[in-house]
Coordinates of N, CA and C in Angstrom, one line a residue:
X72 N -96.8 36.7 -14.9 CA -96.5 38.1 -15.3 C -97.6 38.6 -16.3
X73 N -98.1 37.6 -17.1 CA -99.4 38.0 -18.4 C -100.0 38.5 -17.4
X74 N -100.8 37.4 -16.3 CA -101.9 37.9 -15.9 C -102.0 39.7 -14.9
X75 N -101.1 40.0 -13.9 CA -100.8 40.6 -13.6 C -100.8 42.2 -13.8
X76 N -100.7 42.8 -14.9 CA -100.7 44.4 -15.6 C -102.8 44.2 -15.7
X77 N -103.0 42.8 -16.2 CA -104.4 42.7 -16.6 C -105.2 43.3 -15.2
X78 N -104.8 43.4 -13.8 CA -105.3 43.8 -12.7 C -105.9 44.8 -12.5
X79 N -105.6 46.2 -13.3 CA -105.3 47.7 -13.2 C -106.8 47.5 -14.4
X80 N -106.8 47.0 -15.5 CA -108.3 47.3 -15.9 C -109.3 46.6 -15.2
X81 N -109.2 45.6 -14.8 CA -110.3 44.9 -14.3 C -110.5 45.8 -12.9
X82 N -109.4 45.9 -12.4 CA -110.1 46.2 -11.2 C -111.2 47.9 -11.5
X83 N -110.7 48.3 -11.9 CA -111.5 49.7 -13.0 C -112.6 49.1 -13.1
X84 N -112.8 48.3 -13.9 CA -114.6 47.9 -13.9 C -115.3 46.8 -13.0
X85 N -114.4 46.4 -12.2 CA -114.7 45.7 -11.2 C -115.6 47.0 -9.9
X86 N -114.8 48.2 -9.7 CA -115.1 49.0 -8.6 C -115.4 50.0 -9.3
X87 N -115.0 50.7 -10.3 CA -115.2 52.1 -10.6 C -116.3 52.0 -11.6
X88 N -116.5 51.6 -12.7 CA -117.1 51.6 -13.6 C -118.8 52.0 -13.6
X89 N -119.3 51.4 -13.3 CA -120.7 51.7 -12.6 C -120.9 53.6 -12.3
X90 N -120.2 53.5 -11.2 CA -119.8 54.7 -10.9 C -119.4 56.2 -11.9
X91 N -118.4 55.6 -12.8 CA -117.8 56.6 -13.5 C -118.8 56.9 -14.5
X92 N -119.8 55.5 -14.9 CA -120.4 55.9 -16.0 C -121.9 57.0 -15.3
X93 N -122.6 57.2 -13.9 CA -122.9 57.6 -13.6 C -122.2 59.3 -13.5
X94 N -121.9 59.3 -13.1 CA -121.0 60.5 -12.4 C -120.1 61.0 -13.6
X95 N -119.8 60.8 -14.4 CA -119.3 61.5 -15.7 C -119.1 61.2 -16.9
X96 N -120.3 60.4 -17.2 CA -120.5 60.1 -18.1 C -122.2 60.7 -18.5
X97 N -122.9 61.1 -17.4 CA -124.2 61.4 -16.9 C -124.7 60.4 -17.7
X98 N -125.0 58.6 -16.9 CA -125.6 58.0 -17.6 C -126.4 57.3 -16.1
X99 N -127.9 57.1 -16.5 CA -128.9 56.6 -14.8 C -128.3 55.7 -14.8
X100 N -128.5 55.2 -13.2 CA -128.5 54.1 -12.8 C -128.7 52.8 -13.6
X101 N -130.0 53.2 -14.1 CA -130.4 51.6 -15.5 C -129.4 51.6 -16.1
X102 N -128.8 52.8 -16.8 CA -128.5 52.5 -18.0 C -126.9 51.7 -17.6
X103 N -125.9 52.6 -16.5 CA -125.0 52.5 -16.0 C -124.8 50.9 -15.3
X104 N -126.0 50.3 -15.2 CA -126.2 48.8 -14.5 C -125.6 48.0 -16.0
X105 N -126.5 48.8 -16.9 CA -127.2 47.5 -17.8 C -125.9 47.5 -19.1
X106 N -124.9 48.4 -18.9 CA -123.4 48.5 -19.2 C -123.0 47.0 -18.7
X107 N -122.7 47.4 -17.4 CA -121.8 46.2 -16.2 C -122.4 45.0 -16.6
X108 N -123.8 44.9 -17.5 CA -124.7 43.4 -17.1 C -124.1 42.7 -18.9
X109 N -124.4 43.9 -19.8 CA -123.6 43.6 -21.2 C -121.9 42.8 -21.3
X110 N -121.6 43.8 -20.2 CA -119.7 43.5 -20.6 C -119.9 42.0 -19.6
X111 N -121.0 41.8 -18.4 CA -120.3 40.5 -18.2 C -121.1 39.3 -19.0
X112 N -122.2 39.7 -19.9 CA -122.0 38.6 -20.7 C -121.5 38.2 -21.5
X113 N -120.4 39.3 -21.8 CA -119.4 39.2 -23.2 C -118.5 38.5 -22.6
X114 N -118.3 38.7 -21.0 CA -117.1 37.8 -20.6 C -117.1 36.2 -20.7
X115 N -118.7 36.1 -20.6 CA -119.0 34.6 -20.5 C -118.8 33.9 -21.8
X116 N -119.7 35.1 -23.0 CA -119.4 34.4 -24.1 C -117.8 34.1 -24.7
X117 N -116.9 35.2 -23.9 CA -114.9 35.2 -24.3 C -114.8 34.1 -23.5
X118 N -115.5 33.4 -22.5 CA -114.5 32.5 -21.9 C -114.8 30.9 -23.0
X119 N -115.8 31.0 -23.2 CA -116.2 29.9 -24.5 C -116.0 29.7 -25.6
X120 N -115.5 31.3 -26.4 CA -114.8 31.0 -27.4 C -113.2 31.0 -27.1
X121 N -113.1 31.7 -26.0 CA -111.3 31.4 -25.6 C -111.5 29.9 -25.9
X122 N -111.9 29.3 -25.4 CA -111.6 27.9 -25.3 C -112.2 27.1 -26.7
X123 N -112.8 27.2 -27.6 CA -112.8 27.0 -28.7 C -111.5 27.1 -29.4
X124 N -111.7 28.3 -29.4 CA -109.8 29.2 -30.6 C -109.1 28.2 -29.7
X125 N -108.7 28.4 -28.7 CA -107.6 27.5 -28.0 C -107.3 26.1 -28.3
X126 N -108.5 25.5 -28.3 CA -108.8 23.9 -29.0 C -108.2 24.0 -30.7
X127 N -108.9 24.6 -31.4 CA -108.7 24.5 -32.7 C -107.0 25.2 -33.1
X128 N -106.7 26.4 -32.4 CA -105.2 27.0 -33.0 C -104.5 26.0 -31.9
X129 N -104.4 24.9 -31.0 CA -103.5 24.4 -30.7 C -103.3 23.4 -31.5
X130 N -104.8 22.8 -32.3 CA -104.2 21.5 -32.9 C -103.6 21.9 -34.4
X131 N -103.6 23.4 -34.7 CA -102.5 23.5 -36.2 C -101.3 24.0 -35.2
X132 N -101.0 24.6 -34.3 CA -99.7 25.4 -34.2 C -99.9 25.6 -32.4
X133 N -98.9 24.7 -31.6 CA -98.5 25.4 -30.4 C -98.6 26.8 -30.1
X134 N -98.3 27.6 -30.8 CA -98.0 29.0 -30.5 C -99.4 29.3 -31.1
X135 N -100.8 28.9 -31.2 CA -102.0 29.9 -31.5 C -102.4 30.2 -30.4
X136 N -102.6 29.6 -29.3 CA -103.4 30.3 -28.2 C -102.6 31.0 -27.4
X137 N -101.7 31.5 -27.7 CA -100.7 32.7 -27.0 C -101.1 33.8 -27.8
X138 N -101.1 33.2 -29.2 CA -101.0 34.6 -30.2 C -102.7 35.1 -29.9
X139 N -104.3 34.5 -29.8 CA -105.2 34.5 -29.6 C -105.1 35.3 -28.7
X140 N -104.4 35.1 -27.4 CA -104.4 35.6 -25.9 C -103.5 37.2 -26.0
X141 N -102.5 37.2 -27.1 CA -102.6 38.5 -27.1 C -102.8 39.7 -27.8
X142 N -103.6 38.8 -28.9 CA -104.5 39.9 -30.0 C -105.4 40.3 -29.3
X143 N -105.8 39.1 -28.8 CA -107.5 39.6 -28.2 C -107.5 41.0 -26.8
X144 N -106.3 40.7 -26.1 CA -106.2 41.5 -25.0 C -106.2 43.3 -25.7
X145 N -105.4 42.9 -26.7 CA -104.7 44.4 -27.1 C -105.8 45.5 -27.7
X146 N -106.3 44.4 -28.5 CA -107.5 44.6 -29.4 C -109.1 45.0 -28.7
X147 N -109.0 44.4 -27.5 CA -110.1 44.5 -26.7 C -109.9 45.9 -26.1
X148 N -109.0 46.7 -26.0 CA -108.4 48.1 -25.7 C -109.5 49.2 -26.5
X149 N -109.5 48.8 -27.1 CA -110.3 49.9 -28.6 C -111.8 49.9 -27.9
X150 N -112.3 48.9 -28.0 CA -113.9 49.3 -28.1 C -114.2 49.1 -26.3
X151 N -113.0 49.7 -25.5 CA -112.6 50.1 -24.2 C -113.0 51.1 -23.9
X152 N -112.0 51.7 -24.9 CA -111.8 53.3 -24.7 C -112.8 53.8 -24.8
X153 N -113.4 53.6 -26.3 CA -114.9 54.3 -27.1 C -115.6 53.8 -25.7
X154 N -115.5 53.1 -24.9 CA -116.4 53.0 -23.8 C -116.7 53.7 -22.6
X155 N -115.1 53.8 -22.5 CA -114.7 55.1 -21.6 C -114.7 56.5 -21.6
X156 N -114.8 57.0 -23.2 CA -114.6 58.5 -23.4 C -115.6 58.8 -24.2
X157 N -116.9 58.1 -25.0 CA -117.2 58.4 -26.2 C -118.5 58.1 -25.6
X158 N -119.0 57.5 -24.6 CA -120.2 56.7 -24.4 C -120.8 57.5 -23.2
X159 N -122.0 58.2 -23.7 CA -122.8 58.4 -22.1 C -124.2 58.3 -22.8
X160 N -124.9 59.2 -21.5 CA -126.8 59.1 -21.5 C -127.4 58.9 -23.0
X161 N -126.6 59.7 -24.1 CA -127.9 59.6 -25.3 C -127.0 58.9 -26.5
X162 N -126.2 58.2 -26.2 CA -125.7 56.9 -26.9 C -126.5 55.8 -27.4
X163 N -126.9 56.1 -28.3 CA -127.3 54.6 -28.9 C -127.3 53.0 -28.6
X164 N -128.2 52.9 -27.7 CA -128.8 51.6 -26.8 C -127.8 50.3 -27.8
X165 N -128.1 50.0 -29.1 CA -127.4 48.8 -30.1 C -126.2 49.0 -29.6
X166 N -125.5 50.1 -29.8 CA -124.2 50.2 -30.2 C -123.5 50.2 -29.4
X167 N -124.0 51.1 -27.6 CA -123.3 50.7 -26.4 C -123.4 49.4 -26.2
X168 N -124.1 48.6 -26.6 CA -124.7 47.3 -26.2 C -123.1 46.6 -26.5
X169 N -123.1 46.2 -28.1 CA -122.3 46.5 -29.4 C -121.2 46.7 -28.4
X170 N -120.7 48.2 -28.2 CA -119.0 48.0 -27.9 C -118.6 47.2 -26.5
X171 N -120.1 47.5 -25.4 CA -119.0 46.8 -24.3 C -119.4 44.9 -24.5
X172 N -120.3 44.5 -25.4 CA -120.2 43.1 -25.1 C -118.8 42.8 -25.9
X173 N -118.4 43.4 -27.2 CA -117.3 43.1 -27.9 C -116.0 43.4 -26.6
X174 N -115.8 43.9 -26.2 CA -114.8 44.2 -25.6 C -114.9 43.4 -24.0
X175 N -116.0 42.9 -23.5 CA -116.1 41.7 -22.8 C -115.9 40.7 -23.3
X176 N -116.2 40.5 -24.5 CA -115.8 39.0 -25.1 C -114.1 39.1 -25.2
X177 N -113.1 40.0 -25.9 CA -112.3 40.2 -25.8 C -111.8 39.9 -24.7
X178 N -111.4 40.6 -23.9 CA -110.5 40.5 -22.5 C -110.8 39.1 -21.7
X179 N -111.4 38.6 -22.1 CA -111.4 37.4 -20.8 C -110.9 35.9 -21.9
X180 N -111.2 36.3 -23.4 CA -110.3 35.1 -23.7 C -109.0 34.5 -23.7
X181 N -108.4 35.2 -22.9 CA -107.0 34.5 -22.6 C -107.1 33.5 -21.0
X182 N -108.4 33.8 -20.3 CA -108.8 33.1 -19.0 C -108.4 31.7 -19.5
X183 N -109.4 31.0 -20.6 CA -109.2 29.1 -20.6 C -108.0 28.9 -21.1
X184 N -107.6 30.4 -21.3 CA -105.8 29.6 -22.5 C -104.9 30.2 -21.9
X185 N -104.4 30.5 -20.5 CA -103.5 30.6 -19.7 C -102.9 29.7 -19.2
X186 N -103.9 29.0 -18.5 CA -104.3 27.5 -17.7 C -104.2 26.5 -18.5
X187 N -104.4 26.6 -20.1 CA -103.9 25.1 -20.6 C -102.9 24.9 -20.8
X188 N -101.7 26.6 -21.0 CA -100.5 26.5 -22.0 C -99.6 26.4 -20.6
X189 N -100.5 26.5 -19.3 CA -99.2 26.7 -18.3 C -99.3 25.1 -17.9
X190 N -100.2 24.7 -17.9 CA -100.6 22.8 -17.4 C -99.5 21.7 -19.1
X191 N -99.2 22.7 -20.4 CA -98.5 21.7 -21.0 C -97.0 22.6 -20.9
X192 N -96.9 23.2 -20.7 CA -95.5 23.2 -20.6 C -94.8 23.2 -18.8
X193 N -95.7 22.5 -18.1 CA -95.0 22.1 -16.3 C -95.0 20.6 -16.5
X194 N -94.4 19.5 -15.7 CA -94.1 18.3 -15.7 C -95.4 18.3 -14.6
X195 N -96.0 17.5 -14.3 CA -96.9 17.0 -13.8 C -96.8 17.3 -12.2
X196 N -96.0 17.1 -11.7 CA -95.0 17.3 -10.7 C -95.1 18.6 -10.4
X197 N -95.4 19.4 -11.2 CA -95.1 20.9 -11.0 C -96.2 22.2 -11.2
X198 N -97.4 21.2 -12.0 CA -98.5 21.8 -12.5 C -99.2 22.3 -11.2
X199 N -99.5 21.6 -10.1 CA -100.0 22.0 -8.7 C -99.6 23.5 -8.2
X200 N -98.2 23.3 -8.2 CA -97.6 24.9 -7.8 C -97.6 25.9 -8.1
X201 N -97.5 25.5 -10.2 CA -98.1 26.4 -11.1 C -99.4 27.2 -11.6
X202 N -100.2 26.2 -11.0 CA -101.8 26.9 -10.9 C -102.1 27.6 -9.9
X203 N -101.4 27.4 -8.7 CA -101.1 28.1 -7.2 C -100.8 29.3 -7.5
X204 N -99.8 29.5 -8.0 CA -99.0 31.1 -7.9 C -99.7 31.4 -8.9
X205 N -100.5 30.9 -10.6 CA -101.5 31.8 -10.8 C -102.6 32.6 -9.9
X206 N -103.1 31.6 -9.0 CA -104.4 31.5 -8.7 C -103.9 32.9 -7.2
X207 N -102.7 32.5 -6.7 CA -102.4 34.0 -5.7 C -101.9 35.1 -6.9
X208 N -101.7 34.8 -8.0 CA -101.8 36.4 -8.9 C -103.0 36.7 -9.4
X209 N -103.9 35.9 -9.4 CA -105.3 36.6 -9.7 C -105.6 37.3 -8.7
X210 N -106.0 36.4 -7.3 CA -106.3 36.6 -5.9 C -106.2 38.5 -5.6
X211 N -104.4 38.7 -5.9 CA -103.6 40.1 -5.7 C -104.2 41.0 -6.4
X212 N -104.3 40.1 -7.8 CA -104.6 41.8 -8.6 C -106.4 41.8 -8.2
X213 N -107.3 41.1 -7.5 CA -108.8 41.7 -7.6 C -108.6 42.9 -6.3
X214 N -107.6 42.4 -5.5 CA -107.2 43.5 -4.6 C -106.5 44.7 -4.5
X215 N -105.4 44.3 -5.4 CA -104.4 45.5 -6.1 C -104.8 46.8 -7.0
X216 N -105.4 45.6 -8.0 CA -105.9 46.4 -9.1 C -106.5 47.7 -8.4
X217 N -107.9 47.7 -8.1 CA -108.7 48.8 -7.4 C -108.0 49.7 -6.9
X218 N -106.9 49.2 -5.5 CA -106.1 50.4 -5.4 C -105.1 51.0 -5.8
X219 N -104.4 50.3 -6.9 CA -104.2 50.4 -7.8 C -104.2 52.0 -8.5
X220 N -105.9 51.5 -9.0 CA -106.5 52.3 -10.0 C -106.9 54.1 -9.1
X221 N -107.3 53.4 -8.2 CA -107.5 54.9 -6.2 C -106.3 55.7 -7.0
X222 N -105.1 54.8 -6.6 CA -104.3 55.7 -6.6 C -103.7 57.1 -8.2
X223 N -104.3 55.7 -9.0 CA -103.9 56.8 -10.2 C -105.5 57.9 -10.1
X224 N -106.5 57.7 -9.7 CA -107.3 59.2 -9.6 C -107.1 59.5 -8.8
X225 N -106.2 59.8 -7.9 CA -105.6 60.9 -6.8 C -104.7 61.3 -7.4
X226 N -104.3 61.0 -8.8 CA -102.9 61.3 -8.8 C -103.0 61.9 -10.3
X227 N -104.0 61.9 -10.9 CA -104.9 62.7 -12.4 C -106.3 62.1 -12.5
X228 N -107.2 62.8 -13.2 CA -108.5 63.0 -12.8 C -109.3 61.6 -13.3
X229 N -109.9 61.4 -13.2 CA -111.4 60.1 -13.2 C -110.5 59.1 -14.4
X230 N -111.1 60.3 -15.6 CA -111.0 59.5 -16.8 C -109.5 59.3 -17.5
X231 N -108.7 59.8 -17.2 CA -107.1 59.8 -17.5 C -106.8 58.3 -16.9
X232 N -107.1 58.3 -15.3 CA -106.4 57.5 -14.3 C -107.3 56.4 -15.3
X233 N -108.3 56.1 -16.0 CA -109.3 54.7 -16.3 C -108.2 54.8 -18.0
X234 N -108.3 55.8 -18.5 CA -107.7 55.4 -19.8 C -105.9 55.0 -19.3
X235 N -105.2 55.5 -18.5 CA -103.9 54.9 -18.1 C -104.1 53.2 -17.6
X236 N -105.0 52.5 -17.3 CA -105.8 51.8 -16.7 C -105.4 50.7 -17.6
X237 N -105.7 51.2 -18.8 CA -106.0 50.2 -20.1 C -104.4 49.7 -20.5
X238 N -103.8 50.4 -20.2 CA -101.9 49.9 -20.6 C -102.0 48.7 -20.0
X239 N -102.7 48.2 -19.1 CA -102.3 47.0 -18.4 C -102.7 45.8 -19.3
X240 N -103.6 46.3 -20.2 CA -104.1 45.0 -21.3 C -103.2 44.8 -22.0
X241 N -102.6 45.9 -22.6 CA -101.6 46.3 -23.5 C -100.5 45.8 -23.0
X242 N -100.3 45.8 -22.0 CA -98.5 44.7 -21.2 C -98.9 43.6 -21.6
X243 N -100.2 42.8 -20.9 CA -100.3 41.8 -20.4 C -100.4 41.1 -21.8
X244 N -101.4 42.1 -23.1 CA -101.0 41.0 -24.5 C -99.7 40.8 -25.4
X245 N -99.0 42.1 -24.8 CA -97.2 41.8 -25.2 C -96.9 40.6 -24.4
X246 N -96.6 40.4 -23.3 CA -96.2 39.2 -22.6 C -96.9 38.1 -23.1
X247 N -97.9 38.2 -23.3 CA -98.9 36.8 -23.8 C -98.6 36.2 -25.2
X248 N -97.8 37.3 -26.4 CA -97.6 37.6 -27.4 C -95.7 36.8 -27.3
X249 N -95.5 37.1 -26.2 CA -93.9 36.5 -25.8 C -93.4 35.6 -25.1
X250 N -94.9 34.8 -25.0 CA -94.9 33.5 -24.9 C -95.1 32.5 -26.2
X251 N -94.8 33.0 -27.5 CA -95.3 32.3 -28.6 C -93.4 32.2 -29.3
X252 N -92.7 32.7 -28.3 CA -91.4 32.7 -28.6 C -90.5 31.1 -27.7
X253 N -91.6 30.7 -26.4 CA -90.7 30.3 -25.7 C -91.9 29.0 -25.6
X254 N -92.7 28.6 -26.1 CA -93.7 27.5 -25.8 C -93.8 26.0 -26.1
X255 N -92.9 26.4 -27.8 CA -92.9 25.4 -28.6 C -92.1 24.6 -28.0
X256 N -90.1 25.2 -27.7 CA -89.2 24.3 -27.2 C -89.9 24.2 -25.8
X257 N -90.9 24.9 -24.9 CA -91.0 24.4 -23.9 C -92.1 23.2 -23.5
X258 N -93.0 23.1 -24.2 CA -93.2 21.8 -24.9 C -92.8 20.7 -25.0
X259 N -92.0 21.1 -25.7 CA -90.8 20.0 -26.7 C -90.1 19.1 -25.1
X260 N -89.6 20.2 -24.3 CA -88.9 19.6 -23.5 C -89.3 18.9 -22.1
X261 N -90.8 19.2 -22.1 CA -91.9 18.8 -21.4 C -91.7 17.1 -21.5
X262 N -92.4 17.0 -22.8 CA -92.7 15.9 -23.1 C -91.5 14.8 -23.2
X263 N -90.1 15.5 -23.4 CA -89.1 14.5 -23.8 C -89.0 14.0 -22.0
X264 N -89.1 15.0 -21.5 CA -88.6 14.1 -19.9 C -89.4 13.6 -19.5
X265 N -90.4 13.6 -20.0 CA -91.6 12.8 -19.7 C -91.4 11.4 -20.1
X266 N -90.8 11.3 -21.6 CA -90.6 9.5 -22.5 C -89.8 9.7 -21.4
X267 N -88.6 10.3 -20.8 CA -87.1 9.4 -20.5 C -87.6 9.0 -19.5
X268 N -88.6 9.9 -18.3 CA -89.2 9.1 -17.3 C -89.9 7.9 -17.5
X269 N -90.9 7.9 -18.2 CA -91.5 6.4 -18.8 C -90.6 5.2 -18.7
X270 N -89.6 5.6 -20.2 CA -88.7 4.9 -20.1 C -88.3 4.0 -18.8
X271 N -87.5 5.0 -18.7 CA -86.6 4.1 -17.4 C -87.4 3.7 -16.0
X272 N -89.0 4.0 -16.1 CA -89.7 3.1 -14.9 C -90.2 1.9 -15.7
X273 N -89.8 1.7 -16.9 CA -90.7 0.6 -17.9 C -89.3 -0.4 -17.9
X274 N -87.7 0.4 -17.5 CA -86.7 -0.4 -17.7 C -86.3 -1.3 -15.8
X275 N -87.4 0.0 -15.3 CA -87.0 -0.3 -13.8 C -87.6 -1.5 -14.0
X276 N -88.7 -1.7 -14.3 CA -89.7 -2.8 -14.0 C -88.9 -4.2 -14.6

């Protein structure tokens, strides 16, 4: 469910983006590329500190890399927008640079901390299936999302349908945020069936 609502922006700068920044944003080709080439280095640098923050707030408190996964999503909305609405041809090279790498670093740090919080709270047994039905909800939404997003500019104009776009960060860090309610005892209960399994193959023996 986190990942899911996240579909509707990505797929926006997955397909549109390039585009939009061209065409109504009046920004060239260069400049409109070298957007797309910024935010995916911020993605690379979010997927490295995701996984940093996630190492470090797991070993004080179960519940940091949920809370990381949905500050970061929500917060990554802001220097979105200014991306979306504020930013064209005679924008300041630093600063466009500046909002979309911040806002690519943002959004993708919940990638390495989905996948660790979903692998400790499944029994071993179950983690296979559980990376499955992520891995077909990513799959849906690089397909969904886009049409998705088609549909909301048929349905109000360019930049509305991209700023309605961004609610999907905004679900997906509440959910991510309401996972810091249910982790700890899921955890907890993880690991206990885990001793009583031990156990009783240490008693079978």
């Amino acid at each position: 469910l986190q990942a899911a609502p996240g579909a509707l922006p990505f797929g926006f700068c997955a397909t549109f983006l390039n585009d939009f920044l061209q065409e109504q944003r009046e920004m060239t080709k260069q400049q409109a590329t070298g957007v797309l080439l910024t935010f995916g280095a911020g993605n690379a640098v979010g997927v490295i500190l995701g996984g940093v923050l996630g190492h470090f707030s797991y070993k004080r408190d179960v519940r940091g890399p949920p809370f990381f996964m949905g500050v970061s999503l929500i917060i990554g909305c802001i220097p979105f927008y200014f991306l979306v609405n504020t930013v064209d041809e005679n924008g300041n090279v630093g600063v466009v640079s500046a909002i979309t790498i911040i806002s690519g670093i943002l959004v993708v740090i919940p990638v390495p901390l989905e996948r660790s919080i979903l692998t400790n709270v499944c029994l071993p047994q179950s983690r296979g299936r559980a990376n499955a039905l992520v891995s077909i909800v990513d799959d849906l939404g690089k397909g969904l999302g886009p049409a998705l997003v088609s549909v909301l500019i048929t349905t109000f104009d360019r930049q509305t349908a991209f700023n309605i776009s961004l609610i999907g960060w905004i679900i997906g860090g509440l959910l991510s945020l309401a996972i810091m309610l249910f982790v700890d005892n899921d955890e907890k209960a993880v690991q206990q069936t885990l001793r009583i399994q031990l156990s009783g193959n240490q008693d079978g023996e």
